[in-house]
Amino acid sequence: MQVMFSQLRTLRLLQATTRRFLSAQPSVATSLTEARNPSLLRNAAIIAHVDHGKSTLCDKILRDCSVEVSEDRMMDSGDLERERGITITSKVTTVEYKDYLLNIVDSPGHSDFGGEVERILGMVDSAVLLVDATEGPMAQTKFVLSKALALNLKPIVVLNKIDRPSARPEAVESDLFDLFASLDASEEQLDFTTVYASAKEGWASMDPNSGRDMGMIPLLEKIVDLVPCPKVSLDEPFSFIITMLSRDPFLGRIATGRVCSGIATVGDPVHVVSRDGVRRKNAKITKIMASRGLKRQDIPVASAGDITANAADCNNLSIPTIKPLWAPAIDPPTVSITFNVNDSPLSGKEGEVLTTQKLADWLYAEAENNVSIAVEKDAESDGLQVKGRGELQLGILVETLRREGAELALSPPKILTKLDNEGNLVEPVEELHIEVDDDHTGAIIEKLSARQANLIDMKPVLGDRTKLSFLCPSRGLLGYRPIFIQDTRGTGIMNRIFAEWAPRKATQSSVSTRKGVLVSMASGMTAGHALAALEARGVLFVGPREPVYTGMIIGEHNRDMDIDVNPVKAKQLTNFRTQSKDENVRLAPHRQYSLETAISYVSEAELVEVTPKSVRMRKQILDPGLRARKLKK
């Protein structure tokens, strides 16, 4: 009986296995049916210099593909992006045009977020290079174009803002051809197609003077005709290259990228392999999503050539290792800031004081999602050294953290150096492009020459303005932006971009980036009477009835030396009354610093205190006696 029962159980198991196998066959067939035909896919990225109209162009493309757009710059969905008017992170949107599925990637234009551009170019088949028809190619135009040409992409050139009276399409096209040639573009890449457009008015045309009533259709036609379809196969094993990572409180880690081969459905086992071929983790796909218009929707199949976002559940599946997929290398960071726990007397008043471990957990998680930053333990303190592309990028990182209620202290930015293949110390050198009024060119050249900048080009532009181009070490540009704004009365335009690693010069001219500072020697609330007496000493950073503490920087001194002052000293009360004694104190408006300008302003042995409500500057050593003794050493 036991043998018969065993045989019966074996028979039932075989029948159940057969039923599962047969039921799985229609699923496979269904997956193949639902998979996208790669020949009907087009993957393109929109790349450009900052403020040349990428996000606006994306909005008009969405509108002409029957996607409801409620307001301008819908692709810039983050609060910081809308407040600052810039794109910070790359975003993917997918639209349907005729029988084609167009995956459009909107990328940042600021040089500090160049890592976002580098990583998304690896998952597209072409790029739409957007150039202002008046300004022409700028610093970031050269950077993004060089990255696209290095990946053998043939860009489609769009001259935007062609409707402006100052537009000069012929001259800009000539400048673009020279730029392509200087970047060693191939003959095929030099034969680029030009589309004329006004993203603001919502039209594109092949003729700068006509055809303005067809919307974005001419540009969509060129994307369909000139962007090659993905060269992939649905029959090969599933492979997926990850270019962007994000977190969801319910789904966990979400990986966005391009399917390089095969198809995948929910429940399929996968594993993650690093660039060097090391297996990181095994997982199972739990959700497959894709951007359709302005929303991320669930799709049944991730098929070769498409750009999808996949959520996975990590487990201990046993899967054979495969070779890693090729991915473009990301340029290394050039500047670093040390993040410390806030230990000022006002800590905990406005937000949450993070412990070093909690701060480290947040920064390491952010570094996993942002490929252009790196986090390391600081050898000189208990803080964490965060490396990035520029002060703006790191400032955005800090702003995100403070909006979550955190308090922290930041060191002044430092320029990173490295050893080349021959063992020589090299430092980053940046290409600086400045457009100013003719009256300000002398002051700009004088200040930058003192910072070891070399003038490489100077030419007039529209109006009484001049365009200057420099090559300057990155360390010479630390703290220069506030000086530039002051010298140009806020009318100058400055763009900078990494150029090369060059041998570090043994000596550098002594450059005073600022004067001395006024340091509070008492704690309490500032008094108008005391501040009025200090106005003759310099420019104040605080107003009346603001909390200060010993060691806090409250102003800039008129001389090149720091002095300790008392901003909380109250007015002496007497029984004697006169008209002059009782008059109200009138203070000049105090200077307020944003987060980025404060980071650029502080010097060595100083910190920036960041809380959810305030940005303060302070000395690293608060006690004036201890600070004086350390200076003597």
XYZ file of C-alpha atoms in Angstrom:
633
model
C 0.000 0.000 0.000
C 2.831 2.355 0.811
C 4.412 1.709 -2.609
C 1.101 2.311 -4.411
C 0.525 5.541 -2.479
C 4.019 6.683 -3.368
C 3.444 5.923 -7.037
C 0.058 7.671 -6.976
C 1.607 10.761 -5.376
C 4.380 10.761 -8.001
C 1.781 10.516 -10.778
C -0.196 13.434 -9.351
C 2.971 15.539 -9.092
C 3.792 14.783 -12.733
C 0.256 15.757 -13.774
C 0.449 19.023 -11.815
C 3.847 19.833 -13.338
C 2.498 19.150 -16.824
C -0.504 21.408 -16.207
C 1.797 24.212 -15.000
C 4.071 23.796 -18.030
C 1.147 23.847 -20.466
C -0.389 26.865 -18.795
C 2.955 28.663 -19.018
C 3.153 28.376 -22.793
C 0.309 30.846 -23.542
C 1.960 33.243 -21.080
C 5.170 33.174 -23.081
C 3.239 33.648 -26.294
C 1.285 36.497 -24.737
C 4.516 38.183 -23.632
C 5.903 38.028 -27.138
C 2.663 39.448 -28.500
C 2.669 42.347 -26.035
C 6.351 43.124 -26.622
C 7.068 46.300 -28.574
C 8.408 45.942 -32.093
C 11.945 47.444 -31.849
C 11.668 48.874 -35.361
C 8.838 51.130 -34.141
C 10.816 52.506 -31.168
C 12.821 55.747 -31.156
C 14.994 56.741 -28.205
C 16.365 60.306 -28.166
C 17.715 62.701 -25.535
C 17.298 66.480 -25.613
C 20.614 68.102 -24.679
C 21.541 71.779 -24.499
C 23.083 74.598 -22.524
C 21.133 75.948 -19.564
C 18.115 78.162 -20.426
C 18.080 77.226 -24.112
C 14.544 75.778 -23.842
C 14.748 71.989 -23.363
C 11.887 71.610 -20.893
C 9.651 73.990 -22.855
C 10.308 71.998 -26.026
C 9.334 68.784 -24.214
C 6.051 70.389 -23.138
C 5.171 71.280 -26.735
C 6.051 67.784 -27.969
C 3.728 66.331 -25.324
C 0.960 68.710 -26.375
C 1.229 67.807 -30.062
C 1.138 64.103 -29.187
C -2.253 64.517 -27.467
C -0.912 64.628 -23.908
C -2.751 67.071 -21.654
C -0.287 69.681 -20.356
C -1.757 71.856 -17.615
C 1.105 74.345 -17.171
C 4.556 75.275 -18.439
C 7.681 73.160 -17.784
C 5.768 70.060 -16.705
C 8.949 67.995 -16.948
C 10.482 70.015 -14.098
C 8.294 68.377 -11.467
C 10.491 68.882 -8.391
C 9.947 71.795 -6.013
C 13.573 72.910 -6.270
C 13.440 72.724 -10.071
C 10.377 74.953 -10.232
C 11.752 77.436 -7.694
C 15.128 77.805 -9.387
C 13.913 77.442 -12.962
C 16.457 74.748 -13.856
C 16.378 71.024 -14.571
C 18.236 69.053 -11.896
C 17.520 65.407 -12.725
C 16.975 63.681 -16.060
C 13.431 62.538 -16.784
C 11.964 60.183 -19.365
C 8.641 60.665 -21.115
C 7.116 58.488 -23.815
C 4.703 59.668 -26.494
C 2.994 57.942 -29.376
C 3.319 59.467 -32.831
C 1.660 57.620 -35.695
C 2.711 53.979 -35.195
C 5.900 54.879 -33.329
C 6.698 55.014 -29.646
C 9.073 57.895 -28.912
C 11.097 57.804 -25.680
C 12.208 61.401 -25.024
C 14.737 62.111 -22.248
C 14.906 65.649 -20.832
C 18.372 66.381 -19.394
C 19.810 69.188 -17.213
C 21.674 72.051 -18.835
C 23.806 73.241 -15.919
C 27.407 72.024 -15.852
C 27.150 70.938 -12.193
C 24.634 68.290 -13.259
C 26.650 67.018 -16.221
C 26.680 63.530 -14.707
C 22.945 63.302 -15.405
C 23.651 63.923 -19.099
C 26.507 61.425 -19.263
C 24.541 58.535 -17.855
C 21.403 58.981 -19.990
C 23.263 59.256 -23.304
C 24.156 55.593 -22.973
C 20.520 54.490 -23.308
C 19.460 56.507 -26.363
C 20.193 56.138 -30.067
C 20.446 59.820 -30.928
C 20.271 63.288 -29.420
C 18.422 66.500 -30.183
C 20.958 69.296 -29.704
C 19.092 72.470 -28.776
C 20.896 75.782 -29.387
C 19.724 79.348 -28.833
C 19.513 81.066 -32.225
C 20.862 84.276 -30.678
C 23.470 83.132 -28.176
C 24.782 80.247 -30.266
C 26.823 77.366 -28.807
C 27.828 77.954 -25.188
C 30.023 76.179 -22.642
C 27.612 73.369 -21.790
C 26.747 72.965 -25.477
C 30.347 71.940 -26.067
C 30.288 69.516 -23.124
C 27.069 67.673 -24.030
C 27.962 67.588 -27.724
C 31.384 66.094 -26.985
C 29.747 63.333 -24.931
C 27.230 62.592 -27.690
C 29.887 62.486 -30.427
C 32.098 60.222 -28.314
C 29.231 57.678 -28.235
C 28.931 57.847 -32.076
C 25.542 59.547 -31.900
C 24.488 61.767 -34.781
C 22.625 64.722 -33.261
C 19.690 66.546 -34.792
C 20.325 70.285 -34.362
C 17.388 72.481 -33.336
C 17.894 76.254 -33.440
C 15.443 77.456 -30.810
C 14.038 80.962 -30.230
C 14.199 81.639 -33.956
C 11.238 84.027 -33.578
C 13.361 86.649 -31.799
C 14.419 89.707 -33.805
C 18.002 89.160 -32.637
C 18.151 85.602 -34.020
C 21.107 84.943 -36.323
C 20.599 81.387 -37.649
C 23.265 81.449 -40.363
C 26.017 82.625 -38.016
C 24.986 80.122 -35.323
C 24.976 77.245 -37.839
C 28.476 78.235 -38.892
C 29.622 78.323 -35.261
C 28.067 74.897 -34.703
C 29.868 73.414 -37.686
C 33.158 74.772 -36.329
C 32.319 73.274 -32.924
C 31.565 69.870 -34.457
C 34.860 70.001 -36.371
C 36.865 71.024 -33.285
C 35.454 67.998 -31.442
C 36.700 65.624 -34.182
C 33.239 64.765 -35.480
C 33.061 62.239 -38.306
C 31.908 63.196 -41.800
C 28.512 61.658 -41.110
C 28.158 63.648 -37.875
C 29.231 66.857 -39.622
C 26.353 66.416 -42.059
C 23.783 67.245 -39.370
C 20.177 68.220 -40.036
C 18.956 71.593 -38.742
C 15.403 72.268 -37.581
C 14.260 75.800 -36.740
C 11.886 76.201 -33.825
C 10.268 78.407 -31.239
C 9.505 76.239 -28.229
C 7.726 79.115 -26.523
C 5.311 79.581 -29.456
C 5.124 75.826 -30.026
C 6.246 75.334 -33.621
C 9.100 73.841 -35.619
C 9.984 74.185 -39.294
C 12.618 73.221 -41.814
C 12.658 76.827 -43.032
C 13.460 79.688 -40.624
C 11.080 82.047 -42.448
C 8.020 79.870 -43.128
C 6.071 76.791 -42.066
C 5.160 78.024 -38.592
C 1.643 76.572 -38.520
C 2.468 72.859 -38.176
C 3.325 72.742 -34.492
C 6.097 70.292 -33.599
C 5.212 67.880 -36.413
C 8.338 68.668 -38.535
C 10.584 67.893 -35.559
C 8.688 64.668 -34.772
C 9.018 63.615 -38.415
C 12.784 64.168 -38.294
C 13.055 62.150 -35.071
C 11.206 59.257 -36.723
C 13.261 59.472 -39.929
C 16.753 60.204 -38.564
C 16.899 58.521 -35.157
C 17.882 54.881 -35.771
C 15.726 52.188 -34.242
C 17.317 50.119 -31.439
C 19.536 47.342 -32.772
C 18.301 44.653 -30.388
C 16.773 41.181 -30.468
C 13.706 39.863 -28.655
C 14.955 36.265 -28.903
C 18.099 36.698 -26.804
C 18.199 36.409 -22.978
C 16.919 39.413 -21.068
C 19.496 42.119 -20.265
C 18.931 45.596 -18.864
C 21.318 48.513 -18.339
C 20.550 50.689 -15.299
C 21.079 54.420 -15.724
C 18.916 55.927 -12.955
C 17.957 54.709 -9.486
C 15.192 55.911 -7.187
C 13.352 54.767 -4.101
C 9.664 54.195 -3.478
C 8.302 53.734 0.072
C 6.154 50.786 -1.085
C 8.075 49.288 -4.011
C 11.634 49.806 -2.737
C 14.425 50.391 -5.237
C 13.321 51.275 -8.775
C 15.855 50.970 -11.584
C 15.270 52.956 -14.771
C 17.163 52.100 -17.922
C 17.080 50.503 -21.324
C 16.295 46.890 -22.164
C 19.236 45.729 -24.277
C 17.891 42.329 -25.278
C 15.053 39.871 -24.714
C 11.866 40.374 -22.725
C 10.967 40.187 -19.041
C 7.726 39.909 -17.091
C 6.798 40.286 -13.442
C 8.223 37.420 -11.403
C 11.253 36.768 -13.598
C 14.517 36.221 -11.664
C 17.391 38.601 -12.419
C 20.688 39.595 -10.898
C 22.678 42.817 -10.849
C 26.234 42.882 -12.175
C 28.589 45.844 -11.675
C 30.749 47.395 -14.373
C 33.702 45.198 -13.380
C 31.650 41.995 -13.581
C 31.081 41.468 -9.858
C 27.614 40.179 -8.982
C 25.999 42.595 -6.523
C 22.684 40.938 -5.673
C 20.026 38.528 -6.899
C 16.452 39.702 -7.253
C 13.020 39.061 -8.703
C 11.103 41.601 -10.771
C 8.012 42.733 -8.868
C 6.762 45.553 -11.098
C 7.426 46.872 -14.591
C 6.574 50.494 -15.341
C 7.137 53.000 -18.121
C 6.515 56.716 -18.567
C 3.540 57.333 -20.794
C 3.040 61.051 -21.214
C 3.331 62.647 -17.775
C 2.448 59.517 -15.788
C 4.285 56.332 -14.953
C 2.090 53.360 -15.852
C 2.316 49.620 -15.301
C 3.142 47.623 -18.425
C 3.030 43.838 -18.778
C 6.362 43.327 -20.544
C 9.779 44.972 -20.624
C 10.912 44.378 -24.193
C 14.215 44.975 -25.960
C 14.831 48.565 -27.025
C 12.317 50.136 -24.653
C 13.122 52.366 -21.649
C 11.404 51.070 -18.517
C 11.465 51.391 -14.730
C 11.652 48.050 -12.912
C 11.103 47.320 -9.236
C 12.780 44.195 -7.857
C 12.653 42.171 -4.639
C 16.094 40.956 -3.539
C 16.412 37.302 -2.548
C 18.867 34.416 -2.683
C 18.070 33.094 -6.139
C 20.779 31.014 -7.762
C 21.423 32.384 -11.246
C 24.541 31.861 -13.380
C 26.769 34.932 -13.783
C 26.888 36.703 -17.150
C 29.209 39.327 -18.568
C 28.498 42.942 -17.585
C 26.924 45.308 -20.098
C 28.883 48.240 -21.432
C 28.071 51.599 -19.841
C 29.679 55.012 -20.418
C 32.200 56.144 -17.806
C 31.305 59.158 -15.668
C 33.774 62.005 -15.239
C 35.171 62.195 -11.681
C 34.080 64.911 -9.205
C 36.231 68.022 -8.824
C 35.097 69.682 -5.561
C 34.336 68.423 -2.064
C 32.571 69.682 1.075
C 32.719 68.105 4.519
C 29.341 67.507 6.157
C 29.351 67.658 9.959
C 26.764 67.391 12.702
C 25.522 70.815 13.822
C 27.028 71.583 17.245
C 26.307 75.310 17.522
C 24.543 76.805 20.595
C 21.386 77.143 18.483
C 21.319 73.492 17.393
C 17.969 71.786 17.741
C 15.990 75.048 17.794
C 14.643 74.816 14.238
C 15.100 71.224 13.099
C 16.395 67.772 13.845
C 20.021 67.339 14.806
C 21.302 64.330 12.897
C 23.776 61.930 14.408
C 26.865 61.106 12.371
C 25.501 57.637 11.612
C 22.113 58.923 10.448
C 23.785 61.562 8.289
C 26.044 58.886 6.793
C 23.093 56.610 6.013
C 21.300 59.412 4.156
C 24.378 60.493 2.171
C 25.386 56.943 1.189
C 21.824 56.269 -0.001
C 21.924 59.468 -2.063
C 25.291 58.488 -3.558
C 23.741 55.232 -4.794
C 21.122 57.181 -6.743
C 23.391 60.019 -7.928
C 26.345 58.667 -9.880
C 28.175 62.005 -10.023
C 28.773 62.305 -6.256
C 30.934 60.232 -3.922
C 30.893 59.996 -0.107
C 33.900 59.183 2.063
C 34.855 59.419 5.717
C 36.815 62.578 6.424
C 40.227 61.723 7.893
C 40.633 65.049 9.714
C 37.258 65.117 11.485
C 34.260 62.965 12.340
C 32.375 64.303 9.314
C 31.749 62.950 5.831
C 33.455 64.268 2.721
C 31.007 64.627 -0.175
C 32.554 65.021 -3.622
C 30.664 66.499 -6.553
C 30.833 68.534 -9.763
C 30.348 72.002 -8.303
C 29.066 74.196 -5.530
C 25.558 74.351 -7.026
C 25.183 70.571 -7.145
C 26.325 70.178 -3.547
C 24.128 73.106 -2.536
C 21.094 71.340 -4.031
C 22.049 68.235 -2.039
C 22.165 70.260 1.184
C 18.905 72.030 0.348
C 17.172 68.676 -0.082
C 18.459 67.526 3.290
C 17.437 70.701 5.125
C 13.913 70.491 3.666
C 13.593 67.131 5.361
C 14.127 68.895 8.687
C 17.850 68.264 9.195
C 20.497 70.537 10.690
C 24.160 70.284 9.746
C 27.420 72.210 9.453
C 29.397 72.533 6.200
C 33.056 73.215 5.628
C 34.320 75.506 2.829
C 34.572 73.755 -0.547
C 37.913 72.253 -1.514
C 39.216 71.506 -4.992
C 40.212 67.878 -5.532
C 43.543 66.905 -7.047
C 44.938 63.608 -8.277
C 48.085 61.993 -9.665
C 48.350 61.395 -13.401
C 49.904 58.341 -15.037
C 53.391 59.803 -14.605
C 52.910 60.570 -10.914
C 52.502 64.337 -11.315
C 49.965 66.254 -9.258
C 47.199 67.651 -11.462
C 44.205 69.865 -10.703
C 40.945 70.611 -12.568
C 40.933 73.530 -14.980
C 37.660 75.077 -16.115
C 36.609 76.887 -19.257
C 34.928 80.135 -18.249
C 32.621 82.063 -20.570
C 31.528 85.539 -19.472
C 29.252 88.065 -21.184
C 29.333 91.568 -19.675
C 28.864 95.202 -20.584
C 31.892 96.804 -22.206
C 32.447 99.025 -19.163
C 33.032 96.004 -16.914
C 35.551 94.069 -19.014
C 38.588 95.714 -17.390
C 37.541 94.787 -13.849
C 36.712 91.210 -14.890
C 40.051 90.642 -16.622
C 41.953 92.168 -13.704
C 40.216 90.054 -11.040
C 40.507 86.805 -12.998
C 44.141 87.383 -13.948
C 44.932 87.582 -10.233
C 43.317 84.144 -9.967
C 45.661 82.694 -12.631
C 43.050 82.755 -15.383
C 44.269 82.995 -18.976
C 42.214 85.006 -21.482
C 41.791 82.856 -24.594
C 39.130 84.765 -26.545
C 37.465 88.173 -26.537
C 34.855 89.313 -29.017
C 31.923 91.749 -29.170
C 28.330 90.533 -29.057
C 24.983 92.220 -29.580
C 24.714 95.663 -28.070
C 27.497 97.216 -26.029
C 28.536 93.875 -24.587
C 31.626 91.676 -24.811
C 32.082 87.923 -24.528
C 35.224 86.789 -22.683
C 36.587 83.241 -22.539
C 39.136 82.114 -19.960
C 40.934 78.995 -18.825
C 41.156 79.113 -15.037
C 42.041 76.611 -12.283
C 38.959 75.597 -10.347
C 40.539 76.716 -7.067
C 40.824 80.240 -8.469
C 37.056 80.386 -8.971
C 36.117 79.516 -5.391
C 34.212 82.448 -3.950
C 34.370 84.429 -7.191
C 30.647 84.500 -8.087
C 29.647 87.114 -5.424
C 32.545 89.306 -6.587
C 31.456 88.876 -10.209
C 27.883 89.897 -9.384
C 29.153 92.962 -7.535
C 31.560 93.997 -10.314
C 28.916 93.689 -13.048
C 26.041 95.139 -10.991
C 24.117 91.933 -11.603
C 24.119 92.344 -15.401
C 26.837 89.807 -16.236
C 26.347 86.214 -17.397
C 28.902 83.607 -16.341
C 29.060 79.957 -17.398
C 31.782 77.519 -16.453
C 32.559 73.969 -17.468
C 35.277 71.455 -16.715
C 37.977 71.554 -19.396
C 40.902 69.327 -18.387
C 43.244 68.132 -15.669
C 46.421 70.227 -15.776
C 49.639 70.202 -13.696
C 49.135 72.089 -10.475
C 51.221 75.238 -10.339
C 53.664 75.361 -7.456
C 52.701 78.901 -6.419
C 49.547 80.871 -6.681
C 49.173 84.613 -6.302
C 47.712 85.684 -3.005
C 44.092 86.509 -3.796
C 41.877 88.150 -1.206
C 38.441 86.744 -1.974
C 36.914 88.940 0.696
C 37.723 91.261 3.582
C 37.676 90.420 7.267
C 34.499 89.578 9.164
C 32.656 90.830 12.232
C 32.395 88.038 14.794
C 29.956 88.123 17.686
C 31.571 87.988 21.106
C 28.278 87.520 22.979
C 25.123 85.423 22.798
C 21.519 86.636 22.799
C 19.167 88.700 20.638
C 20.630 91.470 18.522
C 19.766 95.019 19.554
C 19.120 97.845 17.105
C 21.178 100.240 19.211
C 24.228 97.958 19.039
C 23.836 97.260 15.321
C 23.615 100.971 14.551
C 26.995 101.468 16.210
C 28.470 98.601 14.146
C 27.300 99.863 10.749
C 30.369 102.097 10.496
C 32.581 99.001 10.842
C 31.243 97.214 7.770
C 28.247 95.481 6.184
C 25.931 93.575 8.543
C 24.484 90.118 7.874
C 21.862 90.233 10.640
C 19.001 92.545 11.572
C 17.518 93.504 14.937
C 15.915 90.906 17.199
C 17.757 87.966 15.660
C 19.452 85.243 17.742
C 23.255 85.207 17.655
C 25.930 83.380 19.611
C 29.609 83.744 20.426
C 31.686 82.937 17.351
C 28.925 83.621 14.826
C 29.814 85.790 11.809
C 27.415 88.756 11.737
C 28.995 90.978 9.080
C 31.897 91.864 6.807
C 34.581 94.195 8.122
C 35.808 97.206 6.147
C 39.388 96.030 6.609
C 41.261 92.831 5.891
C 41.087 91.566 9.465
C 38.547 89.872 11.736
C 37.293 91.683 14.826
C 35.075 90.608 17.714
C 32.044 92.823 18.346
C 29.032 92.859 20.661
C 25.739 93.009 18.690
C 23.521 92.364 21.727
C 24.569 95.352 23.833
C 21.420 97.115 25.007
C 20.932 100.864 25.241
C 21.591 102.313 28.690
C 18.403 103.641 30.312
C 18.415 106.996 32.136
C 15.877 109.404 33.561
C 17.110 112.156 31.248
C 14.903 112.686 28.183
C 15.680 114.727 25.052
C 14.503 114.603 21.480
C 17.856 113.226 20.269
C 17.955 110.568 22.988
C 14.553 109.119 22.125
C 14.809 109.089 18.321
C 14.273 105.737 16.570
C 17.242 103.777 15.239
C 17.218 103.392 11.447
C 19.354 100.593 10.069
C 20.385 99.988 6.483
C 19.066 96.710 5.002
C 21.389 93.889 5.996
C 22.981 91.578 3.447
C 21.351 88.137 3.211
C 23.183 85.102 1.868
C 21.658 82.135 0.127
C 22.994 78.667 0.774
C 25.271 78.590 -2.297
C 26.687 82.068 -1.727
C 27.327 81.304 1.949
C 29.237 78.154 0.993
C 31.351 80.219 -1.412
C 31.864 83.005 1.130
C 33.292 81.147 4.132
C 37.035 80.580 4.304
C 39.274 78.156 6.126
C 38.468 77.614 9.830
C 34.851 78.678 9.232
C 31.608 76.725 8.808
C 28.144 77.240 7.350
C 25.358 76.299 9.762
C 22.295 75.064 7.855
C 18.886 74.566 9.456
C 15.389 74.265 7.926
C 14.788 77.992 8.498
C 18.212 79.674 8.576
C 21.640 79.810 6.974
C 24.307 81.159 9.330
C 28.084 81.480 9.120
C 30.347 80.869 12.103
C 33.910 80.287 13.156
C 34.943 76.674 13.575
C 36.304 77.526 17.061
C 33.620 79.599 18.773
C 35.559 80.767 21.830
C 37.528 83.925 20.925
C 40.337 83.138 23.379
C 40.912 79.622 22.015
C 40.695 80.976 18.477
C 43.346 83.625 19.165
C 45.704 81.113 20.748
C 45.403 78.792 17.765
C 46.206 81.642 15.366
C 49.404 82.391 17.317
C 50.540 78.795 16.853
